[in-house]
Every structure is written in C-alpha cells, then in structure tokens.
mmCIF file of C-alpha atoms in Angstrom:
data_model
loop_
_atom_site.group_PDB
_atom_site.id
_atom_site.type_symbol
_atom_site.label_atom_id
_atom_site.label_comp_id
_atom_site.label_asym_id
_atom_site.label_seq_id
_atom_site.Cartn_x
_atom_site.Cartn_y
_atom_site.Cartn_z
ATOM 1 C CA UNK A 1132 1.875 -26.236 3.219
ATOM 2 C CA UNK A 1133 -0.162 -23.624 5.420
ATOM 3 C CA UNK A 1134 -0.662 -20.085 4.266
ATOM 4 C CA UNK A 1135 0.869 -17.309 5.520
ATOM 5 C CA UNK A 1136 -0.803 -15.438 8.780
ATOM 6 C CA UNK A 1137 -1.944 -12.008 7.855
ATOM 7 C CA UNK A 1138 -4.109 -9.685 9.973
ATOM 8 C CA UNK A 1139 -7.616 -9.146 8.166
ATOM 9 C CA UNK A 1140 -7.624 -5.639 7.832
ATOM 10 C CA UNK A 1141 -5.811 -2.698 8.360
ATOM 11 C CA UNK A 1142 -6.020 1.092 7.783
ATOM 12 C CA UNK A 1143 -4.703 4.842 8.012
ATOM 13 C CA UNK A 1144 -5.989 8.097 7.154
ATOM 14 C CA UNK A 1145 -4.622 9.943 3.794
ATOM 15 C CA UNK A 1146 -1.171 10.957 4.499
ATOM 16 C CA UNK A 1147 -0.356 8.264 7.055
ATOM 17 C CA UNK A 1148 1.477 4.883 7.143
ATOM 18 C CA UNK A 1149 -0.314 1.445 7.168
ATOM 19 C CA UNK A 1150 2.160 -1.665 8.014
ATOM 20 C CA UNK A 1151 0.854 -5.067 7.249
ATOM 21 C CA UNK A 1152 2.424 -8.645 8.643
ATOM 22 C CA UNK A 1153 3.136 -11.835 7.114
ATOM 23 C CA UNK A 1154 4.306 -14.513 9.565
ATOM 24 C CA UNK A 1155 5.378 -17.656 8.265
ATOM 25 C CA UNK A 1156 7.975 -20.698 9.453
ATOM 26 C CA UNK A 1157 10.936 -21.366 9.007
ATOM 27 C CA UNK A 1158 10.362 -23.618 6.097
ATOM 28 C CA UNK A 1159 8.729 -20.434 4.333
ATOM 29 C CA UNK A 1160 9.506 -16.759 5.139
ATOM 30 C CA UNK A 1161 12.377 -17.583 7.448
ATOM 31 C CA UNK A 1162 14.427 -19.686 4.852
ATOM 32 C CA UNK A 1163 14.312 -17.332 1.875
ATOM 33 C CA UNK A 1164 14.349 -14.206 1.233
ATOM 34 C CA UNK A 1165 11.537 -14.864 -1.247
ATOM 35 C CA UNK A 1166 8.553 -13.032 -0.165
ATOM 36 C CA UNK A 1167 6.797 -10.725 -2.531
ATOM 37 C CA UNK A 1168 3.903 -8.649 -2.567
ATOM 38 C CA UNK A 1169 0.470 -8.221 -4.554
ATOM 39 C CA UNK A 1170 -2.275 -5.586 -4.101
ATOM 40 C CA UNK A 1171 -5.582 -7.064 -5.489
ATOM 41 C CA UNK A 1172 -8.332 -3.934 -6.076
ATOM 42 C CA UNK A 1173 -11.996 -5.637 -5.813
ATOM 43 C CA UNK A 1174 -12.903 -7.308 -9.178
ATOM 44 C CA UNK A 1175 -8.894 -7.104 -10.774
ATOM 45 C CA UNK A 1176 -6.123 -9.060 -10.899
ATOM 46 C CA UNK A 1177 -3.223 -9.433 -8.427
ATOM 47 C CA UNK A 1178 0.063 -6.607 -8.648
ATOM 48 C CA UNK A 1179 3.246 -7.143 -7.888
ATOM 49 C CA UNK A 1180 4.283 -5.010 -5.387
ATOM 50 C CA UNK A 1181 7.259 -6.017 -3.806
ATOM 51 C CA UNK A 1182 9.435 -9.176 -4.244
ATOM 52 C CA UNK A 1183 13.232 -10.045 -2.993
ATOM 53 C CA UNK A 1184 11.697 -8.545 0.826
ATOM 54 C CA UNK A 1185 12.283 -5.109 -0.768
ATOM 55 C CA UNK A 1186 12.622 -4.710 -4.356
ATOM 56 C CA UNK A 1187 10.137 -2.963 -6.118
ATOM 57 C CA UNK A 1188 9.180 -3.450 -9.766
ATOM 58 C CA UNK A 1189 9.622 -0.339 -12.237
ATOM 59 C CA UNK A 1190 6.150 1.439 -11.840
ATOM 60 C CA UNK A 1191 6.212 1.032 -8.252
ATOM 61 C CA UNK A 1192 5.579 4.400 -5.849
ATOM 62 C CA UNK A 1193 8.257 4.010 -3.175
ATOM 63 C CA UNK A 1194 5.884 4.449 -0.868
ATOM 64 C CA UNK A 1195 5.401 0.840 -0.626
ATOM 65 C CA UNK A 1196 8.164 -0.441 0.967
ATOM 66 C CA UNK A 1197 9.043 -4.610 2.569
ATOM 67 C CA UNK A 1198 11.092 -5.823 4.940
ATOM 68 C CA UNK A 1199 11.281 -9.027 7.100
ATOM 69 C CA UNK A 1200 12.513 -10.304 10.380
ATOM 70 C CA UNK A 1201 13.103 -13.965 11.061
ATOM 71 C CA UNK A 1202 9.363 -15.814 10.117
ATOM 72 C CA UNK A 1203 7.788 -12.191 9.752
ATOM 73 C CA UNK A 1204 7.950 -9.997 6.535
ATOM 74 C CA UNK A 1205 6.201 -6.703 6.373
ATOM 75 C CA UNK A 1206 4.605 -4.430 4.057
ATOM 76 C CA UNK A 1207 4.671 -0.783 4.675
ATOM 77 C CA UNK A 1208 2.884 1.907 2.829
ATOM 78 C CA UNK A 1209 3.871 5.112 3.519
ATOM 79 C CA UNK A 1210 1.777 8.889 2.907
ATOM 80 C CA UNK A 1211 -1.739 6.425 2.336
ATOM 81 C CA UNK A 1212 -3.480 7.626 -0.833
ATOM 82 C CA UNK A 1213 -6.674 6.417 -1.268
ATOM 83 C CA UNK A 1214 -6.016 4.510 -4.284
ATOM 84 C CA UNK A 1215 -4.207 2.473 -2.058
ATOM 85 C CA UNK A 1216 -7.226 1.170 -0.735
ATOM 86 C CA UNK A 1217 -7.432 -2.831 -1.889
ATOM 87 C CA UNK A 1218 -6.243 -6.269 -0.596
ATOM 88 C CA UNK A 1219 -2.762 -7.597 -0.229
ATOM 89 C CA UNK A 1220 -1.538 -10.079 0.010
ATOM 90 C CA UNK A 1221 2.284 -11.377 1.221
ATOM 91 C CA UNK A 1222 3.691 -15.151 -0.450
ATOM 92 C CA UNK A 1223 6.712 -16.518 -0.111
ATOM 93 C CA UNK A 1224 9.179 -19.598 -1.875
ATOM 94 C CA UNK A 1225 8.492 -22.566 0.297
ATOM 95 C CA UNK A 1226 11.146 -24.720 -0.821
ATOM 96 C CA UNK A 1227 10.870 -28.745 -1.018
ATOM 97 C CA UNK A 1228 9.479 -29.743 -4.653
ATOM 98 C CA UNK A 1229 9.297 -25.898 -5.475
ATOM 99 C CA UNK A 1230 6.299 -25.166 -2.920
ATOM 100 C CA UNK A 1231 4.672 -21.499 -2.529
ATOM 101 C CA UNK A 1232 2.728 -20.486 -0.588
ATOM 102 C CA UNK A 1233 0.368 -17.427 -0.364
ATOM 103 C CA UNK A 1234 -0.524 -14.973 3.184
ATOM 104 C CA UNK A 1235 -4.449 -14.590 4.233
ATOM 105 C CA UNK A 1236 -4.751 -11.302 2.788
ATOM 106 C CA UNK A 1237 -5.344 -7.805 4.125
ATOM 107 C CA UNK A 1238 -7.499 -5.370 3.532
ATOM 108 C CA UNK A 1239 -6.496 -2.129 3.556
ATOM 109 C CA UNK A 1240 -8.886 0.678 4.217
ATOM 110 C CA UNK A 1241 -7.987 4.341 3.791
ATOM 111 C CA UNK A 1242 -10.001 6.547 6.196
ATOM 112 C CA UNK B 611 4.087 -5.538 -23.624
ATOM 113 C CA UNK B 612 3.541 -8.796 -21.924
ATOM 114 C CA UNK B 613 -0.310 -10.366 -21.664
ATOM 115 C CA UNK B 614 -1.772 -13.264 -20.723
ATOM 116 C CA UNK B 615 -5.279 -14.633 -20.918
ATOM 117 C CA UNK B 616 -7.255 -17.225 -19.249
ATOM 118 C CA UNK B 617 -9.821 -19.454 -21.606
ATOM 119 C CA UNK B 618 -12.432 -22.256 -20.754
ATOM 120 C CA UNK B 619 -15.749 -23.270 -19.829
ATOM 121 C CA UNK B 620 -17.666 -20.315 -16.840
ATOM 122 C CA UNK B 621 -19.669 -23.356 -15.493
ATOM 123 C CA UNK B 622 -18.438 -27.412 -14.942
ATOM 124 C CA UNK B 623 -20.579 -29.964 -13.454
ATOM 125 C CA UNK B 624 -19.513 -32.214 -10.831
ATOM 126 C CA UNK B 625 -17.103 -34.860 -11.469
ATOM 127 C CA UNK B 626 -16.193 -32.917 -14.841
ATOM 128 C CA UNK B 627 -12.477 -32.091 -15.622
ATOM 129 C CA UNK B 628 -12.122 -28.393 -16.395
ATOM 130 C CA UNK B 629 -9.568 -27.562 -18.879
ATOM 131 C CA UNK B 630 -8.056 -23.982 -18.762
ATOM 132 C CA UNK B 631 -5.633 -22.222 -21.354
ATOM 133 C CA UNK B 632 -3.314 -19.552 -20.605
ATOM 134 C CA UNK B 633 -2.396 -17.772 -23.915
ATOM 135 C CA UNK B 634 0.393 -15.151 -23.603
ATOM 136 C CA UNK B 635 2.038 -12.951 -25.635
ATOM 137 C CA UNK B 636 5.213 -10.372 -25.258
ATOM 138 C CA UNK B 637 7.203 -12.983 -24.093
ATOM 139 C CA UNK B 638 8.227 -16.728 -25.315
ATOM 140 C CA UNK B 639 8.332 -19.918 -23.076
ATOM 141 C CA UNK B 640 12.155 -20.310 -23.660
ATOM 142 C CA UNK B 641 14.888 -20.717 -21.683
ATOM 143 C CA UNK B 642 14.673 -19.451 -18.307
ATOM 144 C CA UNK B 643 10.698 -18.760 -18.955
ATOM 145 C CA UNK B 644 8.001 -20.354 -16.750
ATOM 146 C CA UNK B 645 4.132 -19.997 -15.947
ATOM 147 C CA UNK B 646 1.867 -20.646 -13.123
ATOM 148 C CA UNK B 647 -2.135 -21.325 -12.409
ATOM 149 C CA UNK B 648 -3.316 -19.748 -9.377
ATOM 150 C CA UNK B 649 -6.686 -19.677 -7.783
ATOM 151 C CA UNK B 650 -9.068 -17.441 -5.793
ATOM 152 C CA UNK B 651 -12.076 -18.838 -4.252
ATOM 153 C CA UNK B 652 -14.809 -16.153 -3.982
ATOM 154 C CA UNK B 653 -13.914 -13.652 -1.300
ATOM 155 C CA UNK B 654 -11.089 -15.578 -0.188
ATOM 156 C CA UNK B 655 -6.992 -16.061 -0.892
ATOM 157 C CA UNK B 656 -5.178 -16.620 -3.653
ATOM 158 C CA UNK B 657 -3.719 -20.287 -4.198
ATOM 159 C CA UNK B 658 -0.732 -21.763 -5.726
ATOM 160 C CA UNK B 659 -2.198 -24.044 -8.112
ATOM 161 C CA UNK B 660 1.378 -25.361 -10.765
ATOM 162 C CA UNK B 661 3.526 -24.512 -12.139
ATOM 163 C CA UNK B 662 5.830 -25.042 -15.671
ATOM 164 C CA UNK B 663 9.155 -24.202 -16.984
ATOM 165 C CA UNK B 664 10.624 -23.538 -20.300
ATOM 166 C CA UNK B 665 12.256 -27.291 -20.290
ATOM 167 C CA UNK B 666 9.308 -28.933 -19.333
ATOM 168 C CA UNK B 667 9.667 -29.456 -15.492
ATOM 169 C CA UNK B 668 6.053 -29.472 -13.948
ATOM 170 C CA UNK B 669 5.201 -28.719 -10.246
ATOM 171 C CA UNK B 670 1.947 -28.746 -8.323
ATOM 172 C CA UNK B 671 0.575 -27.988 -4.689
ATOM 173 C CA UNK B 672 0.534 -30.908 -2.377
ATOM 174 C CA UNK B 673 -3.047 -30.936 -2.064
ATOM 175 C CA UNK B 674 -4.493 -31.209 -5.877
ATOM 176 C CA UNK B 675 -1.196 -32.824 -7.029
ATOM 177 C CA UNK B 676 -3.476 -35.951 -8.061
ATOM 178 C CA UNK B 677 -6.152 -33.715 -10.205
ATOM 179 C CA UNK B 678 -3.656 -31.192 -11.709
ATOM 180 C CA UNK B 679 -1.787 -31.496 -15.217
ATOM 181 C CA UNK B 680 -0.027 -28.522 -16.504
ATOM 182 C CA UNK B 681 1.544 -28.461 -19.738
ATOM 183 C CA UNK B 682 2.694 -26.318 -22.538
ATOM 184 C CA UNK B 683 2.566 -25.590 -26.451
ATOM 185 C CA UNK B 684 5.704 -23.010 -26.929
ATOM 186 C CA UNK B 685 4.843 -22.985 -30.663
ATOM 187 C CA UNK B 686 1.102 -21.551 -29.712
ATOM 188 C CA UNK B 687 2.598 -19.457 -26.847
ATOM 189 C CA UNK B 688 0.111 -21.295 -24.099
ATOM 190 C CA UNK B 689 0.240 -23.244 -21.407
ATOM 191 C CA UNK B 690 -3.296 -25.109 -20.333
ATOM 192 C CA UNK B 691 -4.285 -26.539 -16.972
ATOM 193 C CA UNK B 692 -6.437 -29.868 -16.655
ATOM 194 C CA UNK B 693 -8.366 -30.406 -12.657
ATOM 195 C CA UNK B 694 -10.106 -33.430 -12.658
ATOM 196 C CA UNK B 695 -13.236 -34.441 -10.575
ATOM 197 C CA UNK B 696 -14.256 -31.004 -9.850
ATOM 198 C CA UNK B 697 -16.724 -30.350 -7.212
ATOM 199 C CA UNK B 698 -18.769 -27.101 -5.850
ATOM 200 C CA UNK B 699 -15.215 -26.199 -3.698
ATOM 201 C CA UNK B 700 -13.356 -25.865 -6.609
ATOM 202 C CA UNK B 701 -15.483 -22.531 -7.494
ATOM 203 C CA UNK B 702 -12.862 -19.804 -7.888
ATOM 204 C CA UNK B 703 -11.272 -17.281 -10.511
ATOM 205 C CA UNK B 704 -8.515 -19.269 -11.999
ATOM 206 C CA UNK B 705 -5.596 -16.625 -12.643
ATOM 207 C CA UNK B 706 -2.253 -17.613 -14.727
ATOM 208 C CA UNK B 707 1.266 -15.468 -14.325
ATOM 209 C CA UNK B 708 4.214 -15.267 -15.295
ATOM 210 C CA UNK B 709 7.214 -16.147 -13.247
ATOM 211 C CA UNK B 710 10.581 -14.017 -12.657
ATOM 212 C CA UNK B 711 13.003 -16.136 -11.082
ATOM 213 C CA UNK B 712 16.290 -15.663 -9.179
ATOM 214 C CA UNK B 713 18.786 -19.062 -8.147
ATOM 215 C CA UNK B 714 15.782 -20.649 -6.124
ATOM 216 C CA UNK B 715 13.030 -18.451 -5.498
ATOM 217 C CA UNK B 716 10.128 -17.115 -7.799
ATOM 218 C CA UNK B 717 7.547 -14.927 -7.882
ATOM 219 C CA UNK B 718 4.534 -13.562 -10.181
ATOM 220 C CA UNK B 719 5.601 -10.274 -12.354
ATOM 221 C CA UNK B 720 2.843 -10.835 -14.969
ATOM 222 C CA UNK B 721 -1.123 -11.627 -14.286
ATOM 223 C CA UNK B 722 -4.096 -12.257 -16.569
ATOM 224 C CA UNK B 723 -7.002 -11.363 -16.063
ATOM 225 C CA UNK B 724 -8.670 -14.566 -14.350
ATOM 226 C CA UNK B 725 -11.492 -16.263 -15.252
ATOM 227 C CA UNK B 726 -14.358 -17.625 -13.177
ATOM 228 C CA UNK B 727 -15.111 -21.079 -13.098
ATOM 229 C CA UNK B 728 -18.255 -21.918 -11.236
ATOM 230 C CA UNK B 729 -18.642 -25.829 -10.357
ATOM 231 C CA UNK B 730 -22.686 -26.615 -10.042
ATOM 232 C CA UNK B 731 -25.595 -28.995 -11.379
#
C-alpha cells in the first residue's frame, strides 16, 4: 500500500487560509469516506483533527475544516494562528485485510 | 480521561526482537474497542504498524506482516507489540492509539506519547 501524496510544505500569514492535499487511489481516498486528519507539533504526538472527510472531534476550532473530491481530500485551515504552525498529516481506510494508510505530511508554516 | 503509554527497551541491537507495551487507561478493550502501533521514523511519516480488536482479530501492514505480533491482556488493560529481526531502519518513535470505528472505516482518536526505539551496535 503506497502513502498518500501530500505537498511538503505549505503556509499563510496570521489571519489567512492554508489548504493542504491528500491524493490517493481509488483503493484508498476514493473508496471511503475514511480520511482523517492529525496535526503533529515538533517533539509531540499526533491530533486528531478531522475524520469522516469533515467531522471534527469536540475540542476542535472550526477553523479546520476537510473535504474531498474523488482520490483528493483536503484540509483547510481557516484565520491561520500561529499555533497552527506544525505537521499534518491526511490517512485514509484502505480496505482489503483492514489496510491504512498514512499521507507524506505537510508542514505548515505561519508567516 | 483516556491515556495510553508506550514501554520498552530505547536501544535494540540488530537481529533483536523489540517488545513494546501499550498500557491504557479510561477506557477497556471490550466490545467494540481496538488499538493500533504506529511508527515514525526520524523526520519522516507516520506508519501503520497493527492493529487489535476487542475479540481478538489481529491485522498488520503488508510489509512487516512476517515480524509483527500484536496481542492483548484486557485484564492488565495493554496491548504489546513484538518486531522481530530489527535492523538500523527500524529506528523510529513507536506510537500506540486508540481506534474509533464506524461500519468499515477507523481512525486514531487517542495517542500516547511514543517512545523512541533506536536500533544500533
């Protein structure tokens, strides 16, 4: 199973909106409707973010919003903070024998 | 409040098995209850290591399905990890979660705090 393609970075000034990429197959991202969201700050563990595409855990800003379109999902985090400022990273439900599989990563970099 | 916390060994020799535990609290391993291992080489992804449900069903990646055991003790609330033949690749934080589930699909809504396991002579 190959990981999900992610650009490498990404970033926005305080105030402004960031949108990150996942694009997957149609094994992965395209079957299911799966895909979740982590942001990893340097040195922590992994967040959930998103998951569903859209939902967002209790605790979540919604500024951080997901979507996806056939193999692509998307994170997008809206009025940048710069505690938003970390990695993230997309994964998805890959079916056959319970498979998952996680994106590249991101790093986001407030300005 | 749900934890979880990763145990074992910071440095492994070649060819060693590393054995991990994953001890948890705030929530049981009972029906409809399952925990992962995931990995994260140093500066790079996270990896879907295995996976294992409150009945017992065990699932691994593809690629390390030969070197991975999973398995469980409800009554201690962990679940440990066994990788045999490790080698210098196998460097990484080793992270376990919990899993939320819905029909199919799964995801991670708990993480502990990983633990770094360096492979080297």
């Amino acid at each position: 199973q190959s990981a999900l393609t992610q650009p490498p970075s990404a970033s926005g000034s305080p105030g402004q909106s960031v949108t990150i990429s996942c694009t997957g197959t149609s094994s992965d991202v395209g079957a299911y409707n799966f895909v979740s969201w982590y942001q990893q700050h340097p040195g922590k563990a992994p967040k959930l973010m998103i998951y569903e595409v859209s939902k967002r855990p209790s605790g979540v800003p919604d500024r951080f919003s997901g979507s996806k379109s056939g193999n692509t999902a998307s994170l997008t985090v809206s009025g940048l903070q710069a505690e938003d400022e970390a990695d993230y990273y997309c994964s998805s439900y890959a079916g056959s024998n319970n498979n998952y599989v996680f994106g590249t990563g991101t790093k986001v970099t407030v300005l | 409040q749900v934890t979880l916390k990763e145990s074992g060994p910071a440095l492994v020799k070649p060819t060693q098995t590393l054995t991990l535990t994953c001890t948890f609290s705030g929530f049981s391993l009972s029906f409809g209850m399952r925990v992962s291992w995931i990995r994260q080489p140093p500066g790079k992804a996270l990896e879907w290591l295995a996976r294992i449900d409150w009945d017992d069903d065990r699932f691994y990646t593809t690629s390390l399905k030969s070197r991975l055991t999973i398995s469980k003790d409800a009554s201690k609330n962990q679940v440990v990890l066994t990788m045999t033949n490790m080698e210098p690749v196998d460097t990484a934080t080793y992270y376990c979660a919990r899993i939320q589930s819905k029909g199919v699909g799964w995801w991670f809504d708990f993480w502990g705090q990983g633990i770094l396991v360096t492979v080297s002579s």
